[in-house]
PDB file of N, CA and C in Angstrom:
ATOM      1  N   MET A   1       7.538  -3.202   1.150  1.00 88.00           N
ATOM      2  CA  MET A   1       8.380  -2.378  -0.076  1.00 88.00           C
ATOM      3  C   MET A   1       8.385  -1.420  -0.118  1.00 88.00           C
ATOM      4  N   THR A   2       9.630  -0.988  -0.201  1.00 94.00           N
ATOM      5  CA  THR A   2      10.174   0.603  -0.383  1.00 94.00           C
ATOM      6  C   THR A   2       9.624   0.884  -2.158  1.00 94.00           C
ATOM      7  N   GLY A   3      10.000   2.572  -2.368  1.00 94.00           N
ATOM      8  CA  GLY A   3      10.082   2.663  -3.493  1.00 94.00           C
ATOM      9  C   GLY A   3      11.084   2.292  -4.280  1.00 94.00           C
ATOM     10  N   HIS A   4      12.192   2.169  -3.502  1.00 95.00           N
ATOM     11  CA  HIS A   4      13.785   2.061  -3.739  1.00 95.00           C
ATOM     12  C   HIS A   4      13.600   0.635  -4.248  1.00 95.00           C
ATOM     13  N   ILE A   5      13.103  -0.548  -3.366  1.00 95.00           N
ATOM     14  CA  ILE A   5      13.111  -1.823  -3.817  1.00 95.00           C
ATOM     15  C   ILE A   5      12.268  -2.137  -4.810  1.00 95.00           C
ATOM     16  N   TYR A   6      11.279  -1.508  -5.084  1.00 94.00           N
ATOM     17  CA  TYR A   6      10.425  -1.411  -6.384  1.00 94.00           C
ATOM     18  C   TYR A   6      10.827  -0.910  -7.580  1.00 94.00           C
ATOM     19  N   ARG A   7      11.743   0.059  -7.363  1.00 95.00           N
ATOM     20  CA  ARG A   7      12.286   0.462  -8.607  1.00 95.00           C
ATOM     21  C   ARG A   7      13.197  -0.311  -9.035  1.00 95.00           C
ATOM     22  N   ASP A   8      14.562  -0.643  -7.808  1.00 95.00           N
ATOM     23  CA  ASP A   8      15.317  -1.849  -8.302  1.00 95.00           C
ATOM     24  C   ASP A   8      15.448  -3.357  -8.310  1.00 95.00           C
ATOM     25  N   VAL A   9      14.108  -3.746  -7.762  1.00 94.00           N
ATOM     26  CA  VAL A   9      13.848  -5.270  -8.786  1.00 94.00           C
ATOM     27  C   VAL A   9      12.801  -5.195  -9.678  1.00 94.00           C
ATOM     28  N   ILE A  10      11.590  -4.631  -9.287  1.00 93.00           N
ATOM     29  CA  ILE A  10      10.686  -4.488 -10.336  1.00 93.00           C
ATOM     30  C   ILE A  10      10.839  -3.952 -11.575  1.00 93.00           C
ATOM     31  N   LEU A  11      10.715  -2.432 -11.385  1.00 94.00           N
ATOM     32  CA  LEU A  11      11.102  -1.598 -12.361  1.00 94.00           C
ATOM     33  C   LEU A  11      12.358  -1.957 -13.601  1.00 94.00           C
ATOM     34  N   GLU A  12      13.291  -2.113 -12.657  1.00 93.00           N
ATOM     35  CA  GLU A  12      14.546  -1.971 -13.236  1.00 93.00           C
ATOM     36  C   GLU A  12      15.274  -3.649 -14.096  1.00 93.00           C
ATOM     37  N   GLN A  13      14.130  -4.404 -13.532  1.00 92.00           N
ATOM     38  CA  GLN A  13      14.639  -5.619 -13.437  1.00 92.00           C
ATOM     39  C   GLN A  13      13.472  -6.065 -14.676  1.00 92.00           C
ATOM     40  N   HIS A  14      12.329  -6.193 -14.473  1.00 92.00           N
ATOM     41  CA  HIS A  14      11.241  -6.426 -15.484  1.00 92.00           C
ATOM     42  C   HIS A  14      10.682  -5.645 -16.365  1.00 92.00           C
ATOM     43  N   VAL A  15      10.401  -4.122 -15.509  1.00 92.00           N
ATOM     44  CA  VAL A  15       9.699  -3.415 -16.442  1.00 92.00           C
ATOM     45  C   VAL A  15      10.355  -2.964 -17.464  1.00 92.00           C
ATOM     46  N   ARG A  16      11.686  -2.659 -17.177  1.00 90.00           N
ATOM     47  CA  ARG A  16      12.080  -1.818 -17.922  1.00 90.00           C
ATOM     48  C   ARG A  16      12.549  -3.144 -19.709  1.00 90.00           C
ATOM     49  N   LEU A  17      12.804  -3.991 -19.142  1.00 90.00           N
ATOM     50  CA  LEU A  17      13.426  -4.904 -20.030  1.00 90.00           C
ATOM     51  C   LEU A  17      11.897  -5.159 -21.064  1.00 90.00           C
ATOM     52  N   PHE A  18      10.788  -5.315 -20.478  1.00 89.00           N
ATOM     53  CA  PHE A  18       9.720  -5.852 -20.744  1.00 89.00           C
ATOM     54  C   PHE A  18       9.558  -4.735 -21.689  1.00 89.00           C
ATOM     55  N   ARG A  19       9.403  -3.158 -21.301  1.00 90.00           N
ATOM     56  CA  ARG A  19       8.981  -2.388 -22.153  1.00 90.00           C
ATOM     57  C   ARG A  19       9.829  -2.064 -23.524  1.00 90.00           C
ATOM     58  N   GLY A  20      11.118  -2.527 -23.265  1.00 87.00           N
ATOM     59  CA  GLY A  20      12.263  -2.254 -24.576  1.00 87.00           C
ATOM     60  C   GLY A  20      11.729  -3.657 -25.280  1.00 87.00           C
ATOM     61  N   ALA A  21      11.190  -4.709 -24.607  1.00 89.00           N
ATOM     62  CA  ALA A  21      10.736  -5.663 -26.165  1.00 89.00           C
ATOM     63  C   ALA A  21       9.363  -5.288 -27.010  1.00 89.00           C
ATOM     64  N   MET A  22       8.503  -4.539 -25.848  1.00 89.00           N
ATOM     65  CA  MET A  22       7.255  -3.747 -26.462  1.00 89.00           C
ATOM     66  C   MET A  22       7.220  -3.090 -27.096  1.00 89.00           C
ATOM     67  N   GLY A  23       8.236  -1.852 -26.930  1.00 86.00           N
ATOM     68  CA  GLY A  23       8.531  -0.902 -28.074  1.00 86.00           C
ATOM     69  C   GLY A  23       7.161   0.195 -27.223  1.00 86.00           C
ATOM     70  N   ALA A  24       7.036   1.377 -28.433  1.00 82.00           N
ATOM     71  CA  ALA A  24       6.974   2.258 -27.719  1.00 82.00           C
ATOM     72  C   ALA A  24       5.455   2.597 -26.933  1.00 82.00           C
ATOM     73  N   GLU A  25       4.332   1.131 -27.882  1.00 86.00           N
ATOM     74  CA  GLU A  25       3.278   1.375 -26.918  1.00 86.00           C
ATOM     75  C   GLU A  25       2.833   1.169 -26.199  1.00 86.00           C
ATOM     76  N   PHE A  26       4.136   0.419 -24.982  1.00 89.00           N
ATOM     77  CA  PHE A  26       3.813  -0.270 -23.954  1.00 89.00           C
ATOM     78  C   PHE A  26       3.519   0.983 -23.319  1.00 89.00           C
ATOM     79  N   LEU A  27       2.475   0.774 -21.881  1.00 90.00           N
ATOM     80  CA  LEU A  27       1.806   1.064 -20.948  1.00 90.00           C
ATOM     81  C   LEU A  27       2.236   0.709 -19.440  1.00 90.00           C
ATOM     82  N   CYS A  28       2.677   1.057 -18.544  1.00 90.00           N
ATOM     83  CA  CYS A  28       2.734   0.456 -17.357  1.00 90.00           C
ATOM     84  C   CYS A  28       1.765   0.573 -16.424  1.00 90.00           C
ATOM     85  N   MET A  29       1.138  -0.396 -16.162  1.00 85.00           N
ATOM     86  CA  MET A  29       0.142  -0.096 -14.871  1.00 85.00           C
ATOM     87  C   MET A  29       0.400  -0.534 -13.233  1.00 85.00           C
ATOM     88  N   ASP A  30       0.572   0.017 -12.483  1.00 84.00           N
ATOM     89  CA  ASP A  30       0.843  -0.661 -11.441  1.00 84.00           C
ATOM     90  C   ASP A  30      -0.670   0.278 -10.521  1.00 84.00           C
ATOM     91  N   ASP A  31      -0.620   0.068  -9.085  1.00 80.00           N
ATOM     92  CA  ASP A  31      -2.043   0.372  -8.383  1.00 80.00           C
ATOM     93  C   ASP A  31      -1.295   1.706  -7.470  1.00 80.00           C
ATOM     94  N   ASN A  32      -1.847   2.483  -6.736  1.00 79.00           N
ATOM     95  CA  ASN A  32      -1.259   3.519  -5.900  1.00 79.00           C
ATOM     96  C   ASN A  32      -1.037   3.408  -4.865  1.00 79.00           C
ATOM     97  N   ALA A  33      -0.220   2.156  -5.009  1.00 85.00           N
ATOM     98  CA  ALA A  33       0.325   1.924  -3.284  1.00 85.00           C
ATOM     99  C   ALA A  33       1.543   2.705  -3.222  1.00 85.00           C
ATOM    100  N   ARG A  34       2.270   2.980  -2.090  1.00 89.00           N
ATOM    101  CA  ARG A  34       2.958   4.357  -2.024  1.00 89.00           C
ATOM    102  C   ARG A  34       4.091   3.889  -2.469  1.00 89.00           C
ATOM    103  N   PRO A  35       4.922   2.727  -2.495  1.00 91.00           N
ATOM    104  CA  PRO A  35       6.220   2.599  -2.994  1.00 91.00           C
ATOM    105  C   PRO A  35       6.205   2.682  -4.517  1.00 91.00           C
ATOM    106  N   HIS A  36       4.745   2.664  -5.233  1.00 90.00           N
ATOM    107  CA  HIS A  36       4.713   2.848  -6.762  1.00 90.00           C
ATOM    108  C   HIS A  36       4.553   4.879  -7.001  1.00 90.00           C
ATOM    109  N   ARG A  37       4.338   4.934  -5.927  1.00 89.00           N
ATOM    110  CA  ARG A  37       3.905   6.570  -6.483  1.00 89.00           C
ATOM    111  C   ARG A  37       5.704   7.514  -5.859  1.00 89.00           C
ATOM    112  N   ALA A  38       5.938   6.736  -5.404  1.00 94.00           N
ATOM    113  CA  ALA A  38       7.504   7.715  -4.848  1.00 94.00           C
ATOM    114  C   ALA A  38       8.228   7.983  -5.803  1.00 94.00           C
ATOM    115  N   ASN A  39       8.815   9.249  -5.680  1.00 95.00           N
ATOM    116  CA  ASN A  39       9.881  10.066  -6.273  1.00 95.00           C
ATOM    117  C   ASN A  39      10.389   9.437  -7.082  1.00 95.00           C
ATOM    118  N   ILE A  40      11.176   8.562  -6.674  1.00 96.00           N
ATOM    119  CA  ILE A  40      12.689   7.786  -7.325  1.00 96.00           C
ATOM    120  C   ILE A  40      11.748   6.882  -8.591  1.00 96.00           C
ATOM    121  N   VAL A  41      10.618   6.619  -8.021  1.00 95.00           N
ATOM    122  CA  VAL A  41      10.297   5.767  -8.783  1.00 95.00           C
ATOM    123  C   VAL A  41       9.468   6.682 -10.390  1.00 95.00           C
ATOM    124  N   ASP A  42       8.926   7.364 -10.100  1.00 94.00           N
ATOM    125  CA  ASP A  42       8.665   8.820 -11.081  1.00 94.00           C
ATOM    126  C   ASP A  42       9.521   8.888 -12.178  1.00 94.00           C
ATOM    127  N   GLU A  43      10.856   9.154 -11.511  1.00 96.00           N
ATOM    128  CA  GLU A  43      12.040   9.581 -11.894  1.00 96.00           C
ATOM    129  C   GLU A  43      12.683   8.859 -12.961  1.00 96.00           C
ATOM    130  N   CYS A  44      12.395   7.547 -12.502  1.00 95.00           N
ATOM    131  CA  CYS A  44      13.000   5.901 -13.261  1.00 95.00           C
ATOM    132  C   CYS A  44      11.714   6.034 -14.129  1.00 95.00           C
ATOM    133  N   LEU A  45      10.591   5.989 -14.358  1.00 93.00           N
ATOM    134  CA  LEU A  45       9.853   6.449 -15.265  1.00 93.00           C
ATOM    135  C   LEU A  45      10.071   6.943 -16.200  1.00 93.00           C
ATOM    136  N   GLN A  46      10.248   8.005 -15.971  1.00 94.00           N
ATOM    137  CA  GLN A  46      10.832   9.484 -16.830  1.00 94.00           C
ATOM    138  C   GLN A  46      11.812   8.777 -17.667  1.00 94.00           C
ATOM    139  N   SER A  47      12.829   9.008 -16.795  1.00 93.00           N
ATOM    140  CA  SER A  47      14.225   7.923 -17.818  1.00 93.00           C
ATOM    141  C   SER A  47      13.895   7.349 -18.533  1.00 93.00           C
ATOM    142  N   GLU A  48      13.342   6.623 -18.592  1.00 90.00           N
ATOM    143  CA  GLU A  48      13.254   5.142 -19.171  1.00 90.00           C
ATOM    144  C   GLU A  48      12.110   5.626 -20.046  1.00 90.00           C
ATOM    145  N   ASP A  49      11.525   6.617 -20.159  1.00 90.00           N
ATOM    146  CA  ASP A  49      10.444   7.108 -20.932  1.00 90.00           C
ATOM    147  C   ASP A  49       9.222   5.643 -21.236  1.00 90.00           C
ATOM    148  N   ILE A  50       8.509   5.826 -19.956  1.00 92.00           N
ATOM    149  CA  ILE A  50       7.683   4.450 -19.533  1.00 92.00           C
ATOM    150  C   ILE A  50       6.614   5.279 -19.267  1.00 92.00           C
ATOM    151  N   THR A  51       5.079   4.888 -20.001  1.00 91.00           N
ATOM    152  CA  THR A  51       4.261   5.911 -19.775  1.00 91.00           C
ATOM    153  C   THR A  51       3.135   4.833 -18.598  1.00 91.00           C
ATOM    154  N   ARG A  52       3.217   5.855 -17.668  1.00 90.00           N
ATOM    155  CA  ARG A  52       2.089   5.067 -16.496  1.00 90.00           C
ATOM    156  C   ARG A  52       0.252   5.509 -16.802  1.00 90.00           C
ATOM    157  N   MET A  53       0.076   3.999 -16.790  1.00 86.00           N
ATOM    158  CA  MET A  53      -1.722   4.287 -16.997  1.00 86.00           C
ATOM    159  C   MET A  53      -2.227   4.799 -15.293  1.00 86.00           C
ATOM    160  N   ASP A  54      -3.254   6.285 -15.682  1.00 79.00           N
ATOM    161  CA  ASP A  54      -4.015   6.612 -15.291  1.00 79.00           C
ATOM    162  C   ASP A  54      -4.757   5.855 -13.739  1.00 79.00           C
ATOM    163  N   TRP A  55      -4.962   5.531 -12.584  1.00 76.00           N
ATOM    164  CA  TRP A  55      -5.395   4.480 -11.752  1.00 76.00           C
ATOM    165  C   TRP A  55      -6.156   5.410 -11.187  1.00 76.00           C
ATOM    166  N   PRO A  56      -7.475   4.708 -10.729  1.00 73.00           N
ATOM    167  CA  PRO A  56      -8.608   5.258  -9.824  1.00 73.00           C
ATOM    168  C   PRO A  56      -8.455   5.071  -8.410  1.00 73.00           C
ATOM    169  N   ALA A  57      -8.311   5.849  -7.185  1.00 66.00           N
ATOM    170  CA  ALA A  57      -7.356   5.516  -6.055  1.00 66.00           C
ATOM    171  C   ALA A  57      -8.137   4.331  -5.053  1.00 66.00           C
ATOM    172  N   TYR A  58      -9.167   4.210  -5.244  1.00 66.00           N
ATOM    173  CA  TYR A  58      -9.739   2.873  -5.059  1.00 66.00           C
ATOM    174  C   TYR A  58     -10.556   1.908  -6.083  1.00 66.00           C
ATOM    175  N   SER A  59     -10.346   1.076  -6.830  1.00 68.00           N
ATOM    176  CA  SER A  59     -11.045   0.639  -7.895  1.00 68.00           C
ATOM    177  C   SER A  59     -10.713  -1.077  -7.728  1.00 68.00           C
ATOM    178  N   PRO A  60     -11.391  -1.770  -6.782  1.00 65.00           N
ATOM    179  CA  PRO A  60     -10.818  -2.941  -6.724  1.00 65.00           C
ATOM    180  C   PRO A  60     -11.845  -3.667  -7.981  1.00 65.00           C
ATOM    181  N   ASP A  61     -12.622  -3.263  -8.641  1.00 68.00           N
ATOM    182  CA  ASP A  61     -12.594  -4.075  -9.772  1.00 68.00           C
ATOM    183  C   ASP A  61     -11.960  -4.351 -11.217  1.00 68.00           C
ATOM    184  N   LEU A  62     -11.221  -3.132 -11.073  1.00 68.00           N
ATOM    185  CA  LEU A  62      -9.646  -2.978 -11.870  1.00 68.00           C
ATOM    186  C   LEU A  62      -8.595  -4.316 -11.467  1.00 68.00           C
ATOM    187  N   TYR A  63      -8.723  -4.961 -10.618  1.00 69.00           N
ATOM    188  CA  TYR A  63      -7.959  -6.310 -10.270  1.00 69.00           C
ATOM    189  C   TYR A  63      -8.337  -7.125 -10.401  1.00 69.00           C
ATOM    190  N   PRO A  64      -7.669  -7.663 -11.558  1.00 73.00           N
ATOM    191  CA  PRO A  64      -8.255  -8.876 -11.810  1.00 73.00           C
ATOM    192  C   PRO A  64      -7.909 -10.349 -10.630  1.00 73.00           C
ATOM    193  N   ILE A  65      -7.052 -10.107 -10.061  1.00 75.00           N
ATOM    194  CA  ILE A  65      -6.468 -10.922  -9.399  1.00 75.00           C
ATOM    195  C   ILE A  65      -7.600 -10.961  -8.216  1.00 75.00           C
ATOM    196  N   GLU A  66      -8.339 -10.176  -7.312  1.00 75.00           N
ATOM    197  CA  GLU A  66      -9.237 -10.376  -6.375  1.00 75.00           C
ATOM    198  C   GLU A  66     -10.244 -11.374  -6.926  1.00 75.00           C
ATOM    199  N   HIS A  67     -10.728 -11.242  -8.479  1.00 77.00           N
ATOM    200  CA  HIS A  67     -11.826 -12.366  -8.551  1.00 77.00           C
ATOM    201  C   HIS A  67     -11.367 -13.513  -8.546  1.00 77.00           C
ATOM    202  N   VAL A  68      -9.816 -13.754  -8.696  1.00 78.00           N
ATOM    203  CA  VAL A  68      -9.535 -15.234  -8.916  1.00 78.00           C
ATOM    204  C   VAL A  68      -9.104 -15.368  -7.025  1.00 78.00           C
ATOM    205  N   TRP A  69      -8.995 -14.372  -6.376  1.00 80.00           N
ATOM    206  CA  TRP A  69      -9.230 -15.200  -4.991  1.00 80.00           C
ATOM    207  C   TRP A  69     -10.047 -15.363  -4.032  1.00 80.00           C
ATOM    208  N   ASP A  70     -11.296 -14.348  -4.799  1.00 83.00           N
ATOM    209  CA  ASP A  70     -12.893 -14.873  -4.340  1.00 83.00           C
ATOM    210  C   ASP A  70     -13.248 -16.270  -4.725  1.00 83.00           C
ATOM    211  N   MET A  71     -13.057 -16.434  -6.067  1.00 82.00           N
ATOM    212  CA  MET A  71     -13.457 -17.726  -6.373  1.00 82.00           C
ATOM    213  C   MET A  71     -12.724 -18.783  -5.555  1.00 82.00           C
ATOM    214  N   LEU A  72     -11.636 -18.771  -5.362  1.00 82.00           N
ATOM    215  CA  LEU A  72     -10.604 -19.519  -4.450  1.00 82.00           C
ATOM    216  C   LEU A  72     -11.430 -20.273  -2.695  1.00 82.00           C
ATOM    217  N   GLY A  73     -11.468 -18.751  -2.608  1.00 83.00           N
ATOM    218  CA  GLY A  73     -12.291 -18.702  -1.373  1.00 83.00           C
ATOM    219  C   GLY A  73     -13.387 -19.210  -1.525  1.00 83.00           C
ATOM    220  N   GLN A  74     -14.132 -18.807  -2.203  1.00 85.00           N
ATOM    221  CA  GLN A  74     -15.668 -19.551  -2.344  1.00 85.00           C
ATOM    222  C   GLN A  74     -15.361 -21.253  -2.780  1.00 85.00           C
ATOM    223  N   ARG A  75     -14.473 -21.572  -3.337  1.00 82.00           N
ATOM    224  CA  ARG A  75     -14.425 -23.034  -3.403  1.00 82.00           C
ATOM    225  C   ARG A  75     -14.241 -23.967  -2.787  1.00 82.00           C
ATOM    226  N   ILE A  76     -12.751 -23.092  -1.922  1.00 82.00           N
ATOM    227  CA  ILE A  76     -12.482 -23.615  -1.054  1.00 82.00           C
ATOM    228  C   ILE A  76     -13.028 -24.062   0.318  1.00 82.00           C
ATOM    229  N   ALA A  77     -14.201 -23.190   0.581  1.00 83.00           N
ATOM    230  CA  ALA A  77     -14.927 -23.058   1.769  1.00 83.00           C
ATOM    231  C   ALA A  77     -16.282 -23.661   1.521  1.00 83.00           C
ATOM    232  N   ALA A  78     -16.829 -24.344   0.092  1.00 85.00           N
ATOM    233  CA  ALA A  78     -17.512 -25.181   0.021  1.00 85.00           C
ATOM    234  C   ALA A  78     -17.376 -26.468   0.138  1.00 85.00           C
ATOM    235  N   ARG A  79     -15.702 -27.048  -0.116  1.00 83.00           N
ATOM    236  CA  ARG A  79     -15.423 -28.267   0.726  1.00 83.00           C
ATOM    237  C   ARG A  79     -15.843 -29.045   1.470  1.00 83.00           C
ATOM    238  N   GLN A  80     -16.424 -30.171   1.856  1.00 86.00           N
ATOM    239  CA  GLN A  80     -16.884 -31.046   2.781  1.00 86.00           C
ATOM    240  C   GLN A  80     -15.685 -31.991   2.972  1.00 86.00           C
ATOM    241  N   PRO A  81     -15.145 -32.253   3.837  1.00 87.00           N
ATOM    242  CA  PRO A  81     -14.745 -30.785   5.131  1.00 87.00           C
ATOM    243  C   PRO A  81     -13.671 -30.514   4.419  1.00 87.00           C
ATOM    244  N   PRO A  82     -13.766 -29.295   5.154  1.00 84.00           N
ATOM    245  CA  PRO A  82     -12.482 -27.824   4.216  1.00 84.00           C
ATOM    246  C   PRO A  82     -11.218 -28.935   4.870  1.00 84.00           C
ATOM    247  N   PRO A  83     -10.126 -28.202   3.935  1.00 86.00           N
ATOM    248  CA  PRO A  83      -9.169 -28.340   4.170  1.00 86.00           C
ATOM    249  C   PRO A  83      -8.013 -27.944   5.928  1.00 86.00           C
ATOM    250  N   THR A  84      -7.739 -28.912   6.385  1.00 89.00           N
ATOM    251  CA  THR A  84      -7.239 -27.944   7.935  1.00 89.00           C
ATOM    252  C   THR A  84      -5.805 -27.690   7.813  1.00 89.00           C
ATOM    253  N   CYS A  85      -5.120 -28.007   6.885  1.00 91.00           N
ATOM    254  CA  CYS A  85      -3.780 -28.013   6.309  1.00 91.00           C
ATOM    255  C   CYS A  85      -3.172 -27.613   5.572  1.00 91.00           C
ATOM    256  N   LEU A  86      -1.860 -27.041   5.490  1.00 92.00           N
ATOM    257  CA  LEU A  86      -1.670 -26.559   4.034  1.00 92.00           C
ATOM    258  C   LEU A  86      -1.394 -27.621   2.784  1.00 92.00           C
ATOM    259  N   PRO A  87      -0.582 -29.155   3.135  1.00 91.00           N
ATOM    260  CA  PRO A  87      -0.963 -29.886   2.226  1.00 91.00           C
ATOM    261  C   PRO A  87      -2.310 -30.283   1.786  1.00 91.00           C
ATOM    262  N   GLU A  88      -3.389 -30.348   2.871  1.00 88.00           N
ATOM    263  CA  GLU A  88      -4.894 -30.651   2.275  1.00 88.00           C
ATOM    264  C   GLU A  88      -5.261 -29.490   1.177  1.00 88.00           C
ATOM    265  N   LEU A  89      -4.813 -28.323   1.886  1.00 86.00           N
ATOM    266  CA  LEU A  89      -5.004 -27.142   0.783  1.00 86.00           C
ATOM    267  C   LEU A  89      -4.480 -27.177  -0.743  1.00 86.00           C
ATOM    268  N   ARG A  90      -3.171 -27.790  -0.686  1.00 85.00           N
ATOM    269  CA  ARG A  90      -2.874 -27.695  -1.635  1.00 85.00           C
ATOM    270  C   ARG A  90      -3.177 -28.891  -2.976  1.00 85.00           C
ATOM    271  N   ARG A  91      -3.178 -30.315  -1.846  1.00 83.00           N
ATOM    272  CA  ARG A  91      -3.935 -31.068  -2.624  1.00 83.00           C
ATOM    273  C   ARG A  91      -5.538 -30.894  -3.265  1.00 83.00           C
ATOM    274  N   ALA A  92      -6.585 -29.857  -2.428  1.00 81.00           N
ATOM    275  CA  ALA A  92      -7.658 -29.569  -2.794  1.00 81.00           C
ATOM    276  C   ALA A  92      -7.690 -28.864  -4.152  1.00 81.00           C
ATOM    277  N   LEU A  93      -6.408 -27.745  -4.459  1.00 79.00           N
ATOM    278  CA  LEU A  93      -6.654 -26.917  -5.396  1.00 79.00           C
ATOM    279  C   LEU A  93      -6.170 -27.577  -6.466  1.00 79.00           C
ATOM    280  N   LEU A  94      -5.270 -28.340  -6.550  1.00 77.00           N
ATOM    281  CA  LEU A  94      -4.385 -29.252  -7.783  1.00 77.00           C
ATOM    282  C   LEU A  94      -5.386 -30.421  -8.116  1.00 77.00           C
ATOM    283  N   ASP A  95      -6.117 -31.584  -7.034  1.00 72.00           N
ATOM    284  CA  ASP A  95      -6.823 -32.389  -7.339  1.00 72.00           C
ATOM    285  C   ASP A  95      -8.161 -31.903  -7.918  1.00 72.00           C
ATOM    286  N   LYS A  96      -8.487 -31.020  -7.112  1.00 64.00           N
ATOM    287  CA  LYS A  96     -10.057 -30.564  -7.226  1.00 64.00           C
ATOM    288  C   LYS A  96     -10.567 -29.697  -8.244  1.00 64.00           C
ATOM    289  N   ILE A  97     -10.105 -28.811  -7.570  1.00 62.00           N
ATOM    290  CA  ILE A  97     -10.230 -27.172  -8.048  1.00 62.00           C
ATOM    291  C   ILE A  97      -9.676 -26.355  -9.508  1.00 62.00           C
ATOM    292  N   PHE A  98      -8.360 -27.116  -9.586  1.00 63.00           N
ATOM    293  CA  PHE A  98      -7.738 -26.692 -10.571  1.00 63.00           C
ATOM    294  C   PHE A  98      -6.763 -28.170 -11.415  1.00 63.00           C
ATOM    295  N   PRO A  99      -7.702 -29.166 -11.746  1.00 61.00           N
ATOM    296  CA  PRO A  99      -6.717 -30.312 -12.030  1.00 61.00           C
ATOM    297  C   PRO A  99      -6.241 -30.051 -13.551  1.00 61.00           C
ATOM    298  N   LYS A 100      -6.164 -29.261 -14.003  1.00 59.00           N
ATOM    299  CA  LYS A 100      -5.260 -29.005 -15.140  1.00 59.00           C
ATOM    300  C   LYS A 100      -3.930 -28.598 -15.038  1.00 59.00           C
ATOM    301  N   ILE A 101      -3.924 -27.879 -13.667  1.00 54.00           N
ATOM    302  CA  ILE A 101      -2.358 -26.910 -13.484  1.00 54.00           C
ATOM    303  C   ILE A 101      -1.693 -28.113 -13.289  1.00 54.00           C
ATOM    304  N   ARG A 102      -1.867 -29.133 -12.750  1.00 49.00           N
ATOM    305  CA  ARG A 102      -1.251 -30.807 -11.926  1.00 49.00           C
ATOM    306  C   ARG A 102       0.072 -30.902 -13.444  1.00 49.00           C
ATOM    307  N   LEU A 103      -0.386 -30.395 -14.411  1.00 49.00           N
ATOM    308  CA  LEU A 103       0.148 -30.962 -15.508  1.00 49.00           C
ATOM    309  C   LEU A 103       1.294 -29.966 -16.076  1.00 49.00           C
ATOM    310  N   ILE A 104       1.204 -28.595 -15.191  1.00 49.00           N
ATOM    311  CA  ILE A 104       1.971 -27.685 -15.295  1.00 49.00           C
ATOM    312  C   ILE A 104       2.829 -27.759 -14.299  1.00 49.00           C
ATOM    313  N   ILE A 105       2.428 -27.661 -13.213  1.00 47.00           N
ATOM    314  CA  ILE A 105       3.483 -28.060 -12.181  1.00 47.00           C
ATOM    315  C   ILE A 105       4.466 -29.153 -12.071  1.00 47.00           C
TER     316      ILE A 105
END
């Protein structure tokens, strides 16, 4: 991803609209990935009056999704026998690990 793509796809199509719905208290939270810190992204955020949350350079504890990936990995690794292909992995995730998600999908 580039700064241009981040601006055009994420900021313009989603963040800007969400900020409009949330109002002035909206706070944008992204990480320090290079595309997120591009000058064109900073300019876009400033032009839309969107405040960005300060984010430490390396902060894995602030990435909630990392905890989800870790938990998923542990549960899949504990299966006997472990899944050997994508359909088995999908079945394991839907049937045993997250049975309630099946109702949503």
